[in-house]
mmCIF file of C-alpha atoms in Angstrom:
data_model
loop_
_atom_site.group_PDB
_atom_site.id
_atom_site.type_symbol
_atom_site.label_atom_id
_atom_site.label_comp_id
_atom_site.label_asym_id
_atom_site.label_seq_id
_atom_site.Cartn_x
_atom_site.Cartn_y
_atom_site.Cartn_z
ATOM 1 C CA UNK M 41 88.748 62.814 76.647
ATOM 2 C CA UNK M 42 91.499 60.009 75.781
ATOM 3 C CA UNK M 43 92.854 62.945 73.419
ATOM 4 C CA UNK M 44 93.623 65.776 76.054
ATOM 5 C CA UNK M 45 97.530 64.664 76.303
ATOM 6 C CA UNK M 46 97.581 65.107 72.520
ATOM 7 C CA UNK M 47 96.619 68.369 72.934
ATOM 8 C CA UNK M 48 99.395 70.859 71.495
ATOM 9 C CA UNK M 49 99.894 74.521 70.919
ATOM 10 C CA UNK M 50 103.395 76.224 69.729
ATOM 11 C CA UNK M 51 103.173 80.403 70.883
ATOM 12 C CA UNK M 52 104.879 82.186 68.428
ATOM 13 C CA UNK M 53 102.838 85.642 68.605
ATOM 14 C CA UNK M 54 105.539 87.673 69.920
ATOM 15 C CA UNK M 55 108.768 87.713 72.069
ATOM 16 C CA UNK M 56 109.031 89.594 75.853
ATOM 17 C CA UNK M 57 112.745 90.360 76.109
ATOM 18 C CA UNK M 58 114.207 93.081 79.225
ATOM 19 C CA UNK M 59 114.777 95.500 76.644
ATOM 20 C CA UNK M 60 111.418 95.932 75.927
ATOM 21 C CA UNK M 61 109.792 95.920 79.343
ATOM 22 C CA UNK M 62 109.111 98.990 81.793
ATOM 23 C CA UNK M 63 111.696 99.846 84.377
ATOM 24 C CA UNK M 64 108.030 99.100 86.341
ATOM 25 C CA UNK M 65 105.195 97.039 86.514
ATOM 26 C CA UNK M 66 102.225 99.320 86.491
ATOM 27 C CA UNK M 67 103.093 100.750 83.151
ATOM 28 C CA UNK M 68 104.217 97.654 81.772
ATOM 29 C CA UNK M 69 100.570 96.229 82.866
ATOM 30 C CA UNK M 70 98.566 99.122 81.083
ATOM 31 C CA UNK M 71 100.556 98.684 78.123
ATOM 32 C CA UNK M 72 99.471 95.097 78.098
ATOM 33 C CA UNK M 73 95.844 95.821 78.855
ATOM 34 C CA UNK M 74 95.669 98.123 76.242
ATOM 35 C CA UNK M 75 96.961 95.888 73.381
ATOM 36 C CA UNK M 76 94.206 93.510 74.870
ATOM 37 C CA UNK M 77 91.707 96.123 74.577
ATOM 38 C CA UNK M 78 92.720 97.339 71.174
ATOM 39 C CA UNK M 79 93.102 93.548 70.041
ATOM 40 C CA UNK M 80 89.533 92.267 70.779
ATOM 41 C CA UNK M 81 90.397 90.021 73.610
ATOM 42 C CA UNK M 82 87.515 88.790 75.011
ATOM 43 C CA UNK M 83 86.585 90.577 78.469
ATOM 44 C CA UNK M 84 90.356 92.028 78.920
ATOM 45 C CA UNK M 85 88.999 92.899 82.194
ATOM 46 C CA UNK M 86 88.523 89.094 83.737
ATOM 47 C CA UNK M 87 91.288 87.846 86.129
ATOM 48 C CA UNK M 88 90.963 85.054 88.349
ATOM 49 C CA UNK M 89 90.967 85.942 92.143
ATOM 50 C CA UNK M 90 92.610 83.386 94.529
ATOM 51 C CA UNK M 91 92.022 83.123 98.331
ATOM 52 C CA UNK M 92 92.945 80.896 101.129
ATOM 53 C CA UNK M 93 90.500 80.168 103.384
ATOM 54 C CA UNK M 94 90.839 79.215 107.589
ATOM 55 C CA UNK M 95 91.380 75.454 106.301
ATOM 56 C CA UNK M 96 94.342 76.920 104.711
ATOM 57 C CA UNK M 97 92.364 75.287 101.336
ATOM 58 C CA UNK M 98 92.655 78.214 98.411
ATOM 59 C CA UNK M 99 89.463 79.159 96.048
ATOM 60 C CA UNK M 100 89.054 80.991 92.919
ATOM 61 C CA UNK M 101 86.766 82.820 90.776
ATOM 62 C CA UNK M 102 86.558 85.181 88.352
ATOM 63 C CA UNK M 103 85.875 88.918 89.705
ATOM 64 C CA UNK M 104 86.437 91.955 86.830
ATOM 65 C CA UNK M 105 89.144 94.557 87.251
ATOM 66 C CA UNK M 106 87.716 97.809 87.723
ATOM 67 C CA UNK M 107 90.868 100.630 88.201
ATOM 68 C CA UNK M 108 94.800 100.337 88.179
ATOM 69 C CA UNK M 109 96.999 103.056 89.585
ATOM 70 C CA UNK M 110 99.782 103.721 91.853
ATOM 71 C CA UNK M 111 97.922 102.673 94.335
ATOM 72 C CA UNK M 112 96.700 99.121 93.389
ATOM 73 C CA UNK M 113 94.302 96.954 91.480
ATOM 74 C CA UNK M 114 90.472 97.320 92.167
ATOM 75 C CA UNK M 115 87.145 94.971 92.513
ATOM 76 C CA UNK M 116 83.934 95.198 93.943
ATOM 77 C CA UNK M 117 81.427 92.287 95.362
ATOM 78 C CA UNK M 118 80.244 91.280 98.183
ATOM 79 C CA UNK M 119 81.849 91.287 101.963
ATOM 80 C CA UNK M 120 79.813 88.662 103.131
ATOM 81 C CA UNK M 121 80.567 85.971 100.012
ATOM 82 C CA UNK M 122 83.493 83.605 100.214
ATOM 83 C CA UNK M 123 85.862 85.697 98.936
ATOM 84 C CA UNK M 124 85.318 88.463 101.203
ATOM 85 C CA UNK M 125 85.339 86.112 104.114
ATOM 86 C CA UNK M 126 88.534 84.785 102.823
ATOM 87 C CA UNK M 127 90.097 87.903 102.579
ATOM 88 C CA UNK M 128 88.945 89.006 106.527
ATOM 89 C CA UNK M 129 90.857 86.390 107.407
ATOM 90 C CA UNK M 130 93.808 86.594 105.493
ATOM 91 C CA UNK M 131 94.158 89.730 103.648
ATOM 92 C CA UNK M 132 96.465 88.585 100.888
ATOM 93 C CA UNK M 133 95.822 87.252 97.350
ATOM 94 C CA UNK M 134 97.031 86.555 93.845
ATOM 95 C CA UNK M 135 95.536 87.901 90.763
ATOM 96 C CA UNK M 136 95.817 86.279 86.882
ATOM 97 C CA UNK M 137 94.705 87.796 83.267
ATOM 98 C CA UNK M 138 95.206 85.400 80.810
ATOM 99 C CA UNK M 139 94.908 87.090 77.343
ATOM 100 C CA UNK M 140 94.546 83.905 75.239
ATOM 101 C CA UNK M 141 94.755 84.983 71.815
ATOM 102 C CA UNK M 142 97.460 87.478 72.219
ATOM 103 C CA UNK M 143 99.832 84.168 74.847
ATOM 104 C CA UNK M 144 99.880 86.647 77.316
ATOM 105 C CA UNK M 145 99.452 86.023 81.509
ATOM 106 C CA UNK M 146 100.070 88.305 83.683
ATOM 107 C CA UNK M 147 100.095 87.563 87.963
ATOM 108 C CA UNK M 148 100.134 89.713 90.462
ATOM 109 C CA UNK M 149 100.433 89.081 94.101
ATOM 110 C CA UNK M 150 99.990 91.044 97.538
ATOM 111 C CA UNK M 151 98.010 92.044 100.379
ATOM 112 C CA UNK M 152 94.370 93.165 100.135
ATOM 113 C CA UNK M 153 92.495 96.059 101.274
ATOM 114 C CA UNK M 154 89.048 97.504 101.485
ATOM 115 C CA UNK M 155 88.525 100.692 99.483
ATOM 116 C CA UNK M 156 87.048 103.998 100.861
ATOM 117 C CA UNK M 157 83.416 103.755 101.394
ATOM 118 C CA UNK M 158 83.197 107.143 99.253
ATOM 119 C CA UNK M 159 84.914 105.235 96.376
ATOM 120 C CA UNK M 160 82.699 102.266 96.695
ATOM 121 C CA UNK M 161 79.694 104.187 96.755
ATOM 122 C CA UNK M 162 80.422 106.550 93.604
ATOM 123 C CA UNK M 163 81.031 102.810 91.516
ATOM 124 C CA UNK M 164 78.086 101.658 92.765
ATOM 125 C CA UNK M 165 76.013 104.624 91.839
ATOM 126 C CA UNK M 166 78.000 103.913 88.241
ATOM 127 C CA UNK M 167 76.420 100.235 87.687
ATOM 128 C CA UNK M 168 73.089 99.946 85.963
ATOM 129 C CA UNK M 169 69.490 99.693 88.312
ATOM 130 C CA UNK M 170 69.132 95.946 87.893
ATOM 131 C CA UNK M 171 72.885 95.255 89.143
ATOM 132 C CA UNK M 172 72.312 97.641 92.114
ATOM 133 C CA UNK M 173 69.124 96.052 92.917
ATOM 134 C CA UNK M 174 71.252 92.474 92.778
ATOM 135 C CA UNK M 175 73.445 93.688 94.907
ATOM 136 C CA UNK M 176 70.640 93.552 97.656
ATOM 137 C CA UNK M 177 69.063 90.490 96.184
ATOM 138 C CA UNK M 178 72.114 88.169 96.268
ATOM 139 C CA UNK M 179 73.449 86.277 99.448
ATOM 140 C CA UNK M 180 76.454 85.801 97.625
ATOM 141 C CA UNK M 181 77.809 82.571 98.573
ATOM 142 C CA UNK M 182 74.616 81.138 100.594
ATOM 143 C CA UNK M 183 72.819 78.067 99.479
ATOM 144 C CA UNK M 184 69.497 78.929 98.628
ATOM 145 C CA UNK M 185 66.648 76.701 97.240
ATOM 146 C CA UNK M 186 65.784 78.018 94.005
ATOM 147 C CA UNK M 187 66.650 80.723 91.674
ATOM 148 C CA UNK M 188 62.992 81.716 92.530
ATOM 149 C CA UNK M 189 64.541 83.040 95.559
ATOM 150 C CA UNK M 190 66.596 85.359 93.828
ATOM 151 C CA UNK M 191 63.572 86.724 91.624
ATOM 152 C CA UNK M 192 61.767 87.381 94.719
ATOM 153 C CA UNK M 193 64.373 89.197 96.163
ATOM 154 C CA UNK M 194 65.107 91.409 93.528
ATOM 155 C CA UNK M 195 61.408 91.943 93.352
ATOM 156 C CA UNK M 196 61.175 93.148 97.004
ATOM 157 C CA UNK M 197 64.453 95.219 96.471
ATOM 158 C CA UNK M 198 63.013 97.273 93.807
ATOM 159 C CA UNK M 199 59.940 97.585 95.926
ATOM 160 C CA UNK M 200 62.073 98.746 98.641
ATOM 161 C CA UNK M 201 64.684 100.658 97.563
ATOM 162 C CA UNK M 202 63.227 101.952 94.451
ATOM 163 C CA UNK M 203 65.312 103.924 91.187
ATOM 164 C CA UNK M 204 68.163 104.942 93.268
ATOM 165 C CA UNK M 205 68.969 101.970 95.648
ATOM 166 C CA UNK M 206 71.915 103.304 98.157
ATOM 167 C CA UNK M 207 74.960 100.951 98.205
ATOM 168 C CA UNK M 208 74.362 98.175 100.546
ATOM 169 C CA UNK M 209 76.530 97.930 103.476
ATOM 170 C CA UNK M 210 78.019 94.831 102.686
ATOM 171 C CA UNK M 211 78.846 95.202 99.115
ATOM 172 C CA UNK M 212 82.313 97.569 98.327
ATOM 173 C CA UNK M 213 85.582 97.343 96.241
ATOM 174 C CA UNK M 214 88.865 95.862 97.422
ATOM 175 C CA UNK M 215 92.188 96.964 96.468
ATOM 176 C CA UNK M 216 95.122 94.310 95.629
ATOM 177 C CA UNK M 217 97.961 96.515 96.861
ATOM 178 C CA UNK M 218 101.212 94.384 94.724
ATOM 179 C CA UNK M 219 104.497 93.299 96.078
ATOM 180 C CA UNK M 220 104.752 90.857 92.895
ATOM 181 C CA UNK M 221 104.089 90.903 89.680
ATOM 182 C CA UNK M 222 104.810 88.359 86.800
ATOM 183 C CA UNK M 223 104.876 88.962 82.697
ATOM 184 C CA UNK M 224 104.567 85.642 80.635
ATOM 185 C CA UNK M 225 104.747 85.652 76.859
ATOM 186 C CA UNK M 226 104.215 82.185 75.395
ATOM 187 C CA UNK M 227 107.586 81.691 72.937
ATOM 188 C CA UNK M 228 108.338 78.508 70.554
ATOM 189 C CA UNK M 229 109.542 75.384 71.787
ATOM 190 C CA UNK M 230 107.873 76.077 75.560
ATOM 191 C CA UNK M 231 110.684 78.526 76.470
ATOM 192 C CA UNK M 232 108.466 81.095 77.060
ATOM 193 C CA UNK M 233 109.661 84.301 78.599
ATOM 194 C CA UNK M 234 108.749 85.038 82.100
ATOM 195 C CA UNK M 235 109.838 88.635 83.854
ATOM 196 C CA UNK M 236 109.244 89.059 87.129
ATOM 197 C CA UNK M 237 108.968 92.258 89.471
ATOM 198 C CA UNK M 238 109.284 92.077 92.870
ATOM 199 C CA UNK M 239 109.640 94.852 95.427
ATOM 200 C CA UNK M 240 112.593 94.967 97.612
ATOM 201 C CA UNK M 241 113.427 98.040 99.876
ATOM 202 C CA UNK M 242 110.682 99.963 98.488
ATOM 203 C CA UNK M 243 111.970 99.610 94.650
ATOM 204 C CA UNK M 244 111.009 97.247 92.151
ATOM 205 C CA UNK M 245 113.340 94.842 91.218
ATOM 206 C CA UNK M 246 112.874 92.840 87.904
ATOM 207 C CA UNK M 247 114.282 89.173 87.091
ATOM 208 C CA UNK M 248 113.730 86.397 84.550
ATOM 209 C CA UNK M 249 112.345 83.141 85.777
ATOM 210 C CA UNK M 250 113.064 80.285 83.785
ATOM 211 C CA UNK M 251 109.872 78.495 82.062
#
């Protein structure tokens, strides 16, 4: 561990300069995603989800991306976890994809919303039986004793609900609606490139932040 400090990488991939990014964020975020996609990044669909919790202490995980329009960027899991607790009591968050091999980040920030219940149930009714039926096994975020807990659970849940287990109440997507988003392109030398958008008067406005 004494060798962590000597730790060292120089990004010289690519370059992010204003001429080449989108008058807006959105399409400037699918263009990214895409070149993750087409490039083999591993799960291009992972960002980090940050909450603050009544403690005012913030929390992460890992939640995957599942739709980003006009209208914002989508998740699903559980109400009743941490997250979703979090988020009842203060409905903002940040987002962060971190596309290692290509030295790309991008975060996004804003307030947080719960999706329609028609759109949470037709993704849910998407997912394969065994994550369905873990969606009513799981007390996301509980201690429990064992993992044998969780086996018996889904065991009852398939007993239950059988091949086509409705959407449990408490399980649904959220919807990260942004106010700010950030581009970072690792450069040479640690001056990296970082573009910010930020919406002011209803239109985005886009910066540079120094690195």
């Amino acid at each position: 561990m004494s060798d962590l400090a000597k730790l060292r990488k120089s990004y010289e991939l690519a370059e992010f300069d204003e001429d080449q990014a989108a008058d807006a964020p959105l399409p400037q975020f699918q263009q990214w995603l895409q070149a993750a996609l087409d490039g083999g990044v591993p799960e291009p669909n992972a960002m980090t989800l940050a909450t603050v919790g009544a403690d005012g202490r913030p929390s992460t995980r890992i939640v995957l991306i599942k739709g980003a329009d006009a209208r914002g960027l989508v998740w699903f899991t559980n109400y009743d976890s941490r997250k979703g607790q979090e988020l009842a009591l203060h409905p903002f968050a940040a987002l962060q994809f971190h596309w290692v091999t290509q030295e790309r980040v991008v975060r996004v920030e804003g307030r947080v919303e719960k999706v329609s219940a028609e759109e949470s149930d037709a993704y849910f009714q998407s997912r394969p039986l065994d994550s369905r039926l873990g969606a009513w096994a799981s007390p996301q975020s509980q201690v429990i004793s064992s993992r044998a807990v969780l086996v018996a659970n889904a065991a009852k849940a398939a007993l239950t609900h059988g091949l086509q287990p409705a959407r449990p109440p408490h399980w649904g997507g959220y919807r990260l609606v942004p106010d700010c988003w950030e581009f970072w392109q690792g450069r040479k030398s640690r001056l990296h490139d970082r573009l910010r958008y930020r919406m002011v008067d209803g239109q985005w406005q886009r910066e540079r932040l120094a690195p």
